[in-house]
């Protein structure tokens, strides 16, 4: 088992999920099929994949980074109750950006995190209310 094989497994795992997992989640899910895998190796490989732009690191503010193999232009919704990260696809009108920029500033892209409560958590809260 070499390092590139492990990196490939991590990348395949990320490409087959919409859940924006943490390094710990990836490690826990891959460990059974890759017995030699260590958490440090997962972190190191994720670091490399992010450096090369193959994977995107999402720092949502909950101490643990999440990872996304979908590098297309999109935004994220973060549940402040369970930490789940899900995709959002929308575009801010250029005039909103321009209105909020000083003269001669040019906006090229933005990365937004929208915070709230996910469907599962809001249903749980309603059941317990
Ligand atoms: Zn939630
Ligand atoms: Mn995403």
Short mmCIF file of N, CA, C and O and ligand atoms in Angstrom, two decimals:
data_model
loop_
_atom_site.label_atom_id
_atom_site.label_comp_id
_atom_site.label_asym_id
_atom_site.label_seq_id
_atom_site.Cartn_x
_atom_site.Cartn_y
_atom_site.Cartn_z
N UNK A 1 0.86 -1.22 0.00
CA UNK A 1 0.00 0.00 0.00
C UNK A 1 0.88 1.25 0.00
O UNK A 1 1.57 1.53 0.96
N UNK A 2 0.89 1.96 -1.11
CA UNK A 2 1.72 3.18 -1.14
C UNK A 2 0.87 4.44 -0.92
O UNK A 2 -0.35 4.38 -0.86
N UNK A 3 1.57 5.57 -0.79
CA UNK A 3 0.88 6.82 -0.45
C UNK A 3 -0.07 7.28 -1.54
O UNK A 3 -1.14 7.80 -1.27
N UNK A 4 0.33 7.09 -2.80
CA UNK A 4 -0.54 7.59 -3.87
C UNK A 4 -1.84 6.80 -3.94
O UNK A 4 -2.89 7.34 -4.28
N UNK A 5 -1.77 5.52 -3.57
CA UNK A 5 -2.99 4.70 -3.52
C UNK A 5 -3.94 5.23 -2.45
O UNK A 5 -5.15 5.30 -2.64
N UNK A 6 -3.36 5.62 -1.32
CA UNK A 6 -4.19 6.16 -0.25
C UNK A 6 -4.80 7.50 -0.66
O UNK A 6 -5.97 7.76 -0.39
N UNK A 7 -4.00 8.32 -1.34
CA UNK A 7 -4.51 9.62 -1.81
C UNK A 7 -5.66 9.41 -2.79
O UNK A 7 -6.68 10.11 -2.75
N UNK A 8 -5.50 8.42 -3.66
CA UNK A 8 -6.54 8.10 -4.63
C UNK A 8 -7.82 7.65 -3.93
O UNK A 8 -8.93 8.05 -4.32
N UNK A 9 -7.68 6.86 -2.88
CA UNK A 9 -8.85 6.39 -2.12
C UNK A 9 -9.57 7.56 -1.46
O UNK A 9 -10.80 7.61 -1.44
N UNK A 10 -8.79 8.48 -0.91
CA UNK A 10 -9.38 9.66 -0.26
C UNK A 10 -10.13 10.51 -1.29
O UNK A 10 -11.26 10.95 -1.05
N UNK A 11 -9.51 10.70 -2.45
CA UNK A 11 -10.13 11.50 -3.50
C UNK A 11 -11.41 10.83 -4.02
O UNK A 11 -12.44 11.49 -4.19
N UNK A 12 -11.35 9.51 -4.22
CA UNK A 12 -12.54 8.79 -4.67
C UNK A 12 -13.67 8.89 -3.65
O UNK A 12 -14.83 9.07 -4.01
N UNK A 13 -13.31 8.75 -2.39
CA UNK A 13 -14.30 8.88 -1.32
C UNK A 13 -14.98 10.24 -1.40
O UNK A 13 -16.21 10.35 -1.35
N UNK A 14 -14.17 11.29 -1.53
CA UNK A 14 -14.72 12.65 -1.58
C UNK A 14 -15.58 12.88 -2.83
O UNK A 14 -16.57 13.60 -2.78
N UNK A 15 -15.17 12.25 -3.94
CA UNK A 15 -15.93 12.45 -5.18
C UNK A 15 -17.26 11.73 -5.16
O UNK A 15 -18.14 12.00 -5.97
N UNK A 16 -17.42 10.79 -4.22
CA UNK A 16 -18.65 10.01 -4.15
C UNK A 16 -19.55 10.41 -2.98
O UNK A 16 -20.45 9.65 -2.61
N UNK A 17 -19.29 11.57 -2.40
CA UNK A 17 -20.15 12.02 -1.32
C UNK A 17 -20.53 13.48 -1.52
O UNK A 17 -19.77 14.25 -2.12
N UNK A 18 -21.72 13.84 -1.02
CA UNK A 18 -22.18 15.23 -1.07
C UNK A 18 -22.12 15.83 0.33
O UNK A 18 -22.65 16.91 0.58
N UNK A 19 -21.48 15.11 1.26
CA UNK A 19 -21.61 15.46 2.67
C UNK A 19 -20.53 16.37 3.25
O UNK A 19 -20.58 16.71 4.42
N UNK A 20 -19.52 16.73 2.43
CA UNK A 20 -18.47 17.62 2.91
C UNK A 20 -17.87 17.11 4.23
O UNK A 20 -17.93 17.80 5.25
N UNK A 21 -17.29 15.90 4.21
CA UNK A 21 -16.82 15.29 5.46
C UNK A 21 -15.58 15.98 6.04
O UNK A 21 -14.85 16.69 5.33
N UNK A 22 -15.36 15.75 7.32
CA UNK A 22 -14.13 16.18 8.00
C UNK A 22 -13.07 15.10 7.78
O UNK A 22 -13.38 13.98 7.35
N UNK A 23 -11.82 15.43 8.12
CA UNK A 23 -10.73 14.44 8.00
C UNK A 23 -11.03 13.22 8.88
O UNK A 23 -10.78 12.08 8.47
N UNK A 24 -11.57 13.45 10.07
CA UNK A 24 -11.88 12.36 11.00
C UNK A 24 -12.93 11.41 10.41
O UNK A 24 -12.84 10.20 10.54
N UNK A 25 -13.93 11.99 9.77
CA UNK A 25 -14.99 11.20 9.12
C UNK A 25 -14.41 10.33 7.99
O UNK A 25 -14.71 9.14 7.87
N UNK A 26 -13.57 10.95 7.17
CA UNK A 26 -12.94 10.23 6.06
C UNK A 26 -12.09 9.08 6.60
O UNK A 26 -12.16 7.95 6.11
N UNK A 27 -11.32 9.38 7.63
CA UNK A 27 -10.46 8.37 8.26
C UNK A 27 -11.30 7.20 8.78
O UNK A 27 -11.02 6.04 8.50
N UNK A 28 -12.37 7.51 9.51
CA UNK A 28 -13.22 6.46 10.10
C UNK A 28 -13.86 5.59 9.02
O UNK A 28 -13.97 4.37 9.18
N UNK A 29 -14.26 6.21 7.91
CA UNK A 29 -14.95 5.45 6.86
C UNK A 29 -13.98 4.63 6.00
O UNK A 29 -14.35 3.58 5.49
N UNK A 30 -12.74 5.12 5.84
CA UNK A 30 -11.78 4.40 4.97
C UNK A 30 -10.94 3.37 5.71
O UNK A 30 -10.44 2.42 5.11
N UNK A 31 -10.80 3.56 7.02
CA UNK A 31 -9.93 2.69 7.82
C UNK A 31 -10.24 1.20 7.64
O UNK A 31 -9.31 0.40 7.49
N UNK A 32 -11.51 0.76 7.64
CA UNK A 32 -11.78 -0.67 7.48
C UNK A 32 -11.21 -1.27 6.19
O UNK A 32 -10.75 -2.40 6.19
N UNK A 33 -11.23 -0.50 5.10
CA UNK A 33 -10.71 -1.04 3.85
C UNK A 33 -9.23 -0.71 3.64
O UNK A 33 -8.59 -1.28 2.75
N UNK A 34 -8.69 0.22 4.44
CA UNK A 34 -7.27 0.57 4.34
C UNK A 34 -6.65 0.48 5.74
O UNK A 34 -6.42 1.50 6.40
N UNK A 35 -6.35 -0.72 6.21
CA UNK A 35 -5.93 -0.92 7.60
C UNK A 35 -4.67 -0.14 7.99
O UNK A 35 -4.48 0.18 9.16
N UNK A 36 -3.80 0.17 7.01
CA UNK A 36 -2.56 0.89 7.33
C UNK A 36 -2.75 2.40 7.40
O UNK A 36 -1.82 3.14 7.70
N UNK A 37 -3.95 2.85 7.11
CA UNK A 37 -4.21 4.29 7.07
C UNK A 37 -4.13 4.90 8.47
O UNK A 37 -4.61 4.31 9.43
N UNK A 38 -3.49 6.07 8.57
CA UNK A 38 -3.48 6.82 9.83
C UNK A 38 -4.16 8.16 9.62
O UNK A 38 -4.25 8.65 8.48
N UNK A 39 -4.61 8.75 10.72
CA UNK A 39 -5.27 10.05 10.62
C UNK A 39 -4.29 11.10 10.09
O UNK A 39 -4.66 11.97 9.28
N UNK A 40 -3.02 10.98 10.50
CA UNK A 40 -1.99 11.93 10.02
C UNK A 40 -1.85 11.84 8.50
O UNK A 40 -1.68 12.87 7.82
N UNK A 41 -1.94 10.63 7.97
CA UNK A 41 -1.85 10.44 6.52
C UNK A 41 -3.03 11.07 5.81
O UNK A 41 -2.89 11.68 4.75
N UNK A 42 -4.21 10.94 6.41
CA UNK A 42 -5.41 11.56 5.83
C UNK A 42 -5.21 13.07 5.77
O UNK A 42 -5.44 13.70 4.74
N UNK A 43 -4.76 13.66 6.88
CA UNK A 43 -4.52 15.10 6.92
C UNK A 43 -3.49 15.53 5.87
O UNK A 43 -3.69 16.52 5.16
N UNK A 44 -2.39 14.76 5.78
CA UNK A 44 -1.33 15.12 4.85
C UNK A 44 -1.83 15.06 3.41
O UNK A 44 -1.58 15.96 2.61
N UNK A 45 -2.56 14.00 3.08
CA UNK A 45 -3.08 13.87 1.71
C UNK A 45 -4.12 14.92 1.39
O UNK A 45 -4.16 15.45 0.27
N UNK A 46 -4.97 15.25 2.36
CA UNK A 46 -5.96 16.31 2.13
C UNK A 46 -5.24 17.64 1.88
O UNK A 46 -5.64 18.42 1.02
N UNK A 47 -4.17 17.87 2.63
CA UNK A 47 -3.38 19.09 2.45
C UNK A 47 -2.84 19.18 1.03
O UNK A 47 -2.92 20.23 0.38
N UNK A 48 -2.29 18.06 0.53
CA UNK A 48 -1.76 18.02 -0.84
C UNK A 48 -2.86 18.25 -1.86
O UNK A 48 -2.70 19.01 -2.82
N UNK A 49 -4.01 17.57 -1.66
CA UNK A 49 -5.13 17.70 -2.61
C UNK A 49 -5.65 19.14 -2.65
O UNK A 49 -6.07 19.63 -3.70
N UNK A 50 -5.61 19.81 -1.51
CA UNK A 50 -6.05 21.22 -1.46
C UNK A 50 -5.03 22.12 -2.15
O UNK A 50 -5.41 23.04 -2.89
N UNK A 51 -3.75 21.86 -1.90
CA UNK A 51 -2.69 22.67 -2.53
C UNK A 51 -2.78 22.63 -4.05
O UNK A 51 -2.54 23.63 -4.72
N UNK A 52 -3.10 21.46 -4.58
CA UNK A 52 -3.16 21.32 -6.04
C UNK A 52 -4.51 21.75 -6.61
O UNK A 52 -4.72 21.68 -7.81
N UNK A 53 -5.43 22.16 -5.72
CA UNK A 53 -6.72 22.64 -6.20
C UNK A 53 -7.68 21.52 -6.58
O UNK A 53 -8.72 21.77 -7.19
N UNK A 54 -7.34 20.29 -6.22
CA UNK A 54 -8.20 19.14 -6.56
C UNK A 54 -9.38 19.07 -5.61
O UNK A 54 -10.46 18.58 -5.96
N UNK A 55 -9.15 19.55 -4.39
CA UNK A 55 -10.15 19.50 -3.33
C UNK A 55 -10.19 20.88 -2.67
O UNK A 55 -9.18 21.58 -2.63
N UNK A 56 -11.37 21.27 -2.19
CA UNK A 56 -11.53 22.56 -1.53
C UNK A 56 -11.71 22.35 -0.03
O UNK A 56 -12.45 21.47 0.39
N UNK A 57 -10.97 23.15 0.75
CA UNK A 57 -11.09 23.12 2.20
C UNK A 57 -12.15 24.13 2.63
O UNK A 57 -12.11 25.29 2.19
N UNK A 58 -13.10 23.71 3.45
CA UNK A 58 -14.15 24.60 3.93
C UNK A 58 -13.96 24.84 5.42
O UNK A 58 -14.08 23.91 6.22
N UNK A 59 -13.64 26.08 5.78
CA UNK A 59 -13.49 26.44 7.19
C UNK A 59 -14.77 27.14 7.61
O UNK A 59 -14.94 28.33 7.39
N UNK A 60 -15.68 26.37 8.19
CA UNK A 60 -17.02 26.89 8.47
C UNK A 60 -17.10 27.54 9.84
O UNK A 60 -18.15 28.08 10.20
N UNK A 61 -16.02 27.47 10.62
CA UNK A 61 -16.01 28.10 11.93
C UNK A 61 -16.28 27.14 13.07
O UNK A 61 -16.37 27.56 14.22
N UNK A 62 -16.40 25.85 12.76
CA UNK A 62 -16.67 24.89 13.85
C UNK A 62 -15.41 24.11 14.24
O UNK A 62 -15.48 22.96 14.64
N UNK A 63 -14.24 24.75 14.14
CA UNK A 63 -12.96 24.19 14.54
C UNK A 63 -12.42 23.13 13.59
O UNK A 63 -11.23 23.02 13.39
N UNK A 64 -13.32 22.32 12.98
CA UNK A 64 -12.87 21.24 12.11
C UNK A 64 -13.16 21.60 10.65
O UNK A 64 -14.28 21.94 10.31
N UNK A 65 -12.15 21.51 9.82
CA UNK A 65 -12.35 21.79 8.41
C UNK A 65 -13.16 20.68 7.74
O UNK A 65 -13.07 19.51 8.12
N UNK A 66 -13.93 21.06 6.75
CA UNK A 66 -14.66 20.11 5.91
C UNK A 66 -14.03 20.13 4.53
O UNK A 66 -13.38 21.11 4.16
N UNK A 67 -14.23 19.05 3.76
CA UNK A 67 -13.57 18.94 2.46
C UNK A 67 -14.57 18.63 1.36
O UNK A 67 -15.54 17.90 1.57
N UNK A 68 -14.33 19.23 0.20
CA UNK A 68 -15.26 19.16 -0.93
C UNK A 68 -14.48 18.89 -2.21
O UNK A 68 -13.56 19.64 -2.54
N UNK A 69 -14.81 17.80 -2.90
CA UNK A 69 -14.16 17.50 -4.18
C UNK A 69 -14.85 18.22 -5.33
O UNK A 69 -14.38 18.18 -6.47
N UNK A 70 -15.98 18.87 -5.05
CA UNK A 70 -16.66 19.66 -6.07
C UNK A 70 -16.05 21.06 -6.07
O UNK A 70 -16.35 21.87 -5.19
N UNK A 71 -15.18 21.32 -7.04
CA UNK A 71 -14.47 22.60 -7.08
C UNK A 71 -15.22 23.64 -7.93
O UNK A 71 -14.70 24.71 -8.17
N UNK A 72 -16.43 23.28 -8.38
CA UNK A 72 -17.20 24.24 -9.17
C UNK A 72 -17.65 25.40 -8.27
O UNK A 72 -17.62 25.30 -7.05
N UNK A 73 -18.07 26.49 -8.91
CA UNK A 73 -18.45 27.70 -8.19
C UNK A 73 -19.78 27.48 -7.48
O UNK A 73 -20.82 27.41 -8.12
N UNK A 74 -19.75 27.32 -6.15
CA UNK A 74 -20.99 27.20 -5.38
C UNK A 74 -20.74 27.61 -3.94
O UNK A 74 -19.60 27.76 -3.51
N UNK A 75 -21.82 27.79 -3.19
CA UNK A 75 -21.75 28.27 -1.82
C UNK A 75 -22.24 27.17 -0.87
O UNK A 75 -22.70 26.12 -1.32
N UNK A 76 -22.17 27.43 0.44
CA UNK A 76 -22.52 26.38 1.40
C UNK A 76 -23.43 26.85 2.52
O UNK A 76 -23.29 27.96 3.02
N UNK A 77 -24.36 25.96 2.87
CA UNK A 77 -25.23 26.16 4.02
C UNK A 77 -24.67 25.32 5.16
O UNK A 77 -24.34 24.15 4.98
N UNK A 78 -24.54 25.93 6.35
CA UNK A 78 -23.99 25.23 7.52
C UNK A 78 -25.04 25.18 8.61
O UNK A 78 -25.57 26.22 9.03
N UNK A 79 -25.39 23.97 9.07
CA UNK A 79 -26.34 23.84 10.17
C UNK A 79 -25.61 24.12 11.48
O UNK A 79 -24.63 23.44 11.81
N UNK A 80 -26.08 25.10 12.24
CA UNK A 80 -25.42 25.47 13.48
C UNK A 80 -25.77 24.52 14.61
O UNK A 80 -25.22 24.60 15.69
N UNK A 81 -26.69 23.57 14.34
CA UNK A 81 -27.04 22.59 15.35
C UNK A 81 -26.22 21.31 15.20
O UNK A 81 -25.63 20.84 16.17
N UNK A 82 -26.14 20.74 13.99
CA UNK A 82 -25.42 19.48 13.80
C UNK A 82 -24.14 19.62 13.00
O UNK A 82 -23.37 18.67 12.89
N UNK A 83 -23.90 20.79 12.41
CA UNK A 83 -22.66 21.01 11.67
C UNK A 83 -22.66 20.53 10.24
O UNK A 83 -21.66 20.67 9.53
N UNK A 84 -23.79 19.95 9.80
CA UNK A 84 -23.91 19.49 8.42
C UNK A 84 -23.67 20.63 7.44
O UNK A 84 -24.13 21.75 7.65
N UNK A 85 -22.93 20.34 6.39
CA UNK A 85 -22.64 21.34 5.35
C UNK A 85 -23.30 20.87 4.06
O UNK A 85 -23.10 19.73 3.64
N UNK A 86 -24.13 21.73 3.44
CA UNK A 86 -24.75 21.34 2.18
C UNK A 86 -24.57 22.43 1.13
O UNK A 86 -24.28 23.59 1.45
N UNK A 87 -24.71 22.02 -0.12
CA UNK A 87 -24.45 22.92 -1.24
C UNK A 87 -25.58 23.93 -1.45
O UNK A 87 -26.76 23.61 -1.26
N UNK A 88 -25.21 25.12 -1.88
CA UNK A 88 -26.17 26.13 -2.32
C UNK A 88 -25.67 26.68 -3.65
O UNK A 88 -24.49 26.95 -3.81
N UNK A 89 -26.60 26.79 -4.59
CA UNK A 89 -26.22 27.30 -5.90
C UNK A 89 -27.01 28.57 -6.18
O UNK A 89 -28.22 28.52 -6.39
N UNK A 90 -26.34 29.68 -6.09
CA UNK A 90 -26.98 30.96 -6.43
C UNK A 90 -25.89 31.94 -6.80
O UNK A 90 -24.71 31.73 -6.50
N UNK A 91 -26.28 33.01 -7.45
CA UNK A 91 -25.31 34.04 -7.80
C UNK A 91 -25.76 35.38 -7.27
O UNK A 91 -26.94 35.73 -7.39
N UNK A 92 -24.85 36.12 -6.67
CA UNK A 92 -25.16 37.48 -6.25
C UNK A 92 -25.10 38.37 -7.48
O UNK A 92 -24.14 38.30 -8.24
N UNK A 93 -26.12 39.21 -7.68
CA UNK A 93 -26.09 40.13 -8.83
C UNK A 93 -24.85 41.03 -8.76
O UNK A 93 -24.47 41.47 -7.68
N UNK A 94 -24.25 41.25 -9.90
CA UNK A 94 -23.04 42.08 -9.96
C UNK A 94 -23.27 43.45 -9.33
O UNK A 94 -22.39 44.01 -8.69
N UNK A 95 -24.52 43.99 -9.46
CA UNK A 95 -24.76 45.34 -8.93
C UNK A 95 -24.71 45.35 -7.39
O UNK A 95 -24.31 46.35 -6.80
N UNK A 96 -25.06 44.24 -6.74
CA UNK A 96 -24.93 44.16 -5.29
C UNK A 96 -23.46 44.26 -4.90
O UNK A 96 -23.10 44.96 -3.95
N UNK A 97 -22.63 43.54 -5.62
CA UNK A 97 -21.20 43.60 -5.35
C UNK A 97 -20.67 45.01 -5.60
O UNK A 97 -19.96 45.58 -4.77
N UNK A 98 -21.03 45.58 -6.74
CA UNK A 98 -20.52 46.92 -7.09
C UNK A 98 -20.97 47.97 -6.08
O UNK A 98 -20.19 48.83 -5.69
N UNK A 99 -22.25 47.88 -5.65
CA UNK A 99 -22.79 48.85 -4.70
C UNK A 99 -22.01 48.86 -3.40
O UNK A 99 -21.99 49.85 -2.69
N UNK A 100 -21.41 47.71 -3.06
CA UNK A 100 -20.74 47.58 -1.77
C UNK A 100 -19.22 47.63 -1.86
O UNK A 100 -18.53 47.30 -0.90
N UNK A 101 -18.73 48.03 -3.00
CA UNK A 101 -17.29 48.17 -3.19
C UNK A 101 -16.93 49.63 -3.45
O UNK A 101 -17.70 50.36 -4.08
N UNK A 102 -15.77 50.03 -2.95
CA UNK A 102 -15.29 51.37 -3.24
C UNK A 102 -14.93 51.49 -4.71
O UNK A 102 -14.71 50.48 -5.39
N UNK A 103 -14.82 52.72 -5.18
CA UNK A 103 -14.44 52.96 -6.57
C UNK A 103 -13.13 52.25 -6.89
O UNK A 103 -12.22 52.21 -6.06
N UNK A 104 -13.05 51.72 -8.09
CA UNK A 104 -11.84 51.07 -8.59
C UNK A 104 -11.53 49.72 -7.95
O UNK A 104 -10.49 49.14 -8.20
N UNK A 105 -12.45 49.24 -7.08
CA UNK A 105 -12.31 47.87 -6.61
C UNK A 105 -13.07 46.98 -7.59
O UNK A 105 -14.15 47.34 -8.05
N UNK A 106 -12.49 45.82 -7.90
CA UNK A 106 -13.14 44.89 -8.82
C UNK A 106 -13.33 43.55 -8.12
O UNK A 106 -12.35 42.97 -7.63
N UNK A 107 -14.56 43.08 -8.03
CA UNK A 107 -14.85 41.78 -7.42
C UNK A 107 -14.69 40.67 -8.46
O UNK A 107 -15.23 40.78 -9.56
N UNK A 108 -13.96 39.64 -8.11
CA UNK A 108 -13.78 38.52 -9.04
C UNK A 108 -14.56 37.27 -8.62
O UNK A 108 -15.06 36.55 -9.46
N UNK A 109 -14.62 37.00 -7.33
CA UNK A 109 -15.38 35.85 -6.86
C UNK A 109 -15.67 36.03 -5.38
O UNK A 109 -15.13 36.95 -4.74
N UNK A 110 -16.56 35.16 -4.84
CA UNK A 110 -16.87 35.22 -3.41
C UNK A 110 -17.14 33.82 -2.90
O UNK A 110 -17.47 32.91 -3.68
N UNK A 111 -16.94 33.63 -1.61
CA UNK A 111 -17.20 32.35 -0.95
C UNK A 111 -18.09 32.65 0.23
O UNK A 111 -17.67 33.34 1.15
N UNK A 112 -19.32 32.15 0.20
CA UNK A 112 -20.26 32.46 1.27
C UNK A 112 -20.63 31.22 2.06
O UNK A 112 -20.80 30.14 1.51
N UNK A 113 -20.77 31.43 3.39
CA UNK A 113 -21.36 30.41 4.25
C UNK A 113 -22.66 30.99 4.77
O UNK A 113 -22.67 32.07 5.36
N UNK A 114 -23.75 30.29 4.56
CA UNK A 114 -25.06 30.69 5.08
C UNK A 114 -25.34 29.78 6.28
O UNK A 114 -25.26 28.55 6.15
N UNK A 115 -25.62 30.38 7.44
CA UNK A 115 -25.81 29.59 8.66
C UNK A 115 -27.27 29.51 9.06
O UNK A 115 -28.02 30.49 8.92
N UNK A 116 -27.69 28.36 9.54
CA UNK A 116 -29.07 28.18 9.97
C UNK A 116 -29.27 26.78 10.51
O UNK A 116 -28.33 26.14 10.97
N UNK A 117 -30.52 26.31 10.43
CA UNK A 117 -30.88 24.98 10.95
C UNK A 117 -31.31 24.11 9.78
O UNK A 117 -32.16 24.53 8.99
N UNK A 118 -30.74 22.90 9.68
CA UNK A 118 -31.10 22.00 8.59
C UNK A 118 -32.48 21.36 8.83
O UNK A 118 -33.04 21.46 9.92
N UNK A 119 -33.00 20.70 7.81
CA UNK A 119 -34.33 20.08 7.86
C UNK A 119 -34.43 19.06 9.00
O UNK A 119 -35.38 19.09 9.78
N UNK A 120 -33.44 18.16 9.08
CA UNK A 120 -33.45 17.14 10.13
C UNK A 120 -33.50 17.77 11.51
O UNK A 120 -34.28 17.34 12.38
N UNK A 121 -32.67 18.77 11.74
CA UNK A 121 -32.61 19.39 13.07
C UNK A 121 -33.87 20.17 13.37
O UNK A 121 -34.35 20.15 14.50
N UNK A 122 -34.46 20.83 12.37
CA UNK A 122 -35.67 21.61 12.66
C UNK A 122 -36.84 20.66 12.93
O UNK A 122 -37.69 20.94 13.78
N UNK A 123 -36.86 19.49 12.25
CA UNK A 123 -37.92 18.50 12.54
C UNK A 123 -37.76 17.93 13.93
O UNK A 123 -38.73 17.72 14.66
N UNK A 124 -36.49 17.67 14.32
CA UNK A 124 -36.20 17.17 15.68
C UNK A 124 -36.65 18.19 16.73
O UNK A 124 -37.27 17.83 17.72
N UNK A 125 -36.34 19.46 16.46
CA UNK A 125 -36.73 20.51 17.41
C UNK A 125 -38.23 20.61 17.54
O UNK A 125 -38.76 20.83 18.64
N UNK A 126 -38.96 20.41 16.42
CA UNK A 126 -40.41 20.50 16.47
C UNK A 126 -40.99 19.33 17.24
O UNK A 126 -41.96 19.49 17.98
N UNK A 127 -40.40 18.14 17.07
CA UNK A 127 -40.87 16.96 17.81
C UNK A 127 -40.68 17.13 19.31
O UNK A 127 -41.47 16.68 20.10
N UNK A 128 -39.56 17.78 19.67
CA UNK A 128 -39.23 17.92 21.10
C UNK A 128 -39.87 19.14 21.74
O UNK A 128 -39.76 19.34 22.94
N UNK A 129 -40.53 19.97 20.92
CA UNK A 129 -41.11 21.20 21.46
C UNK A 129 -42.37 20.91 22.27
O UNK A 129 -43.03 19.89 22.07
ZN1 LIG B 1 -28.65 19.99 11.45
MN1 LIG B 2 -19.95 21.83 -1.83
#
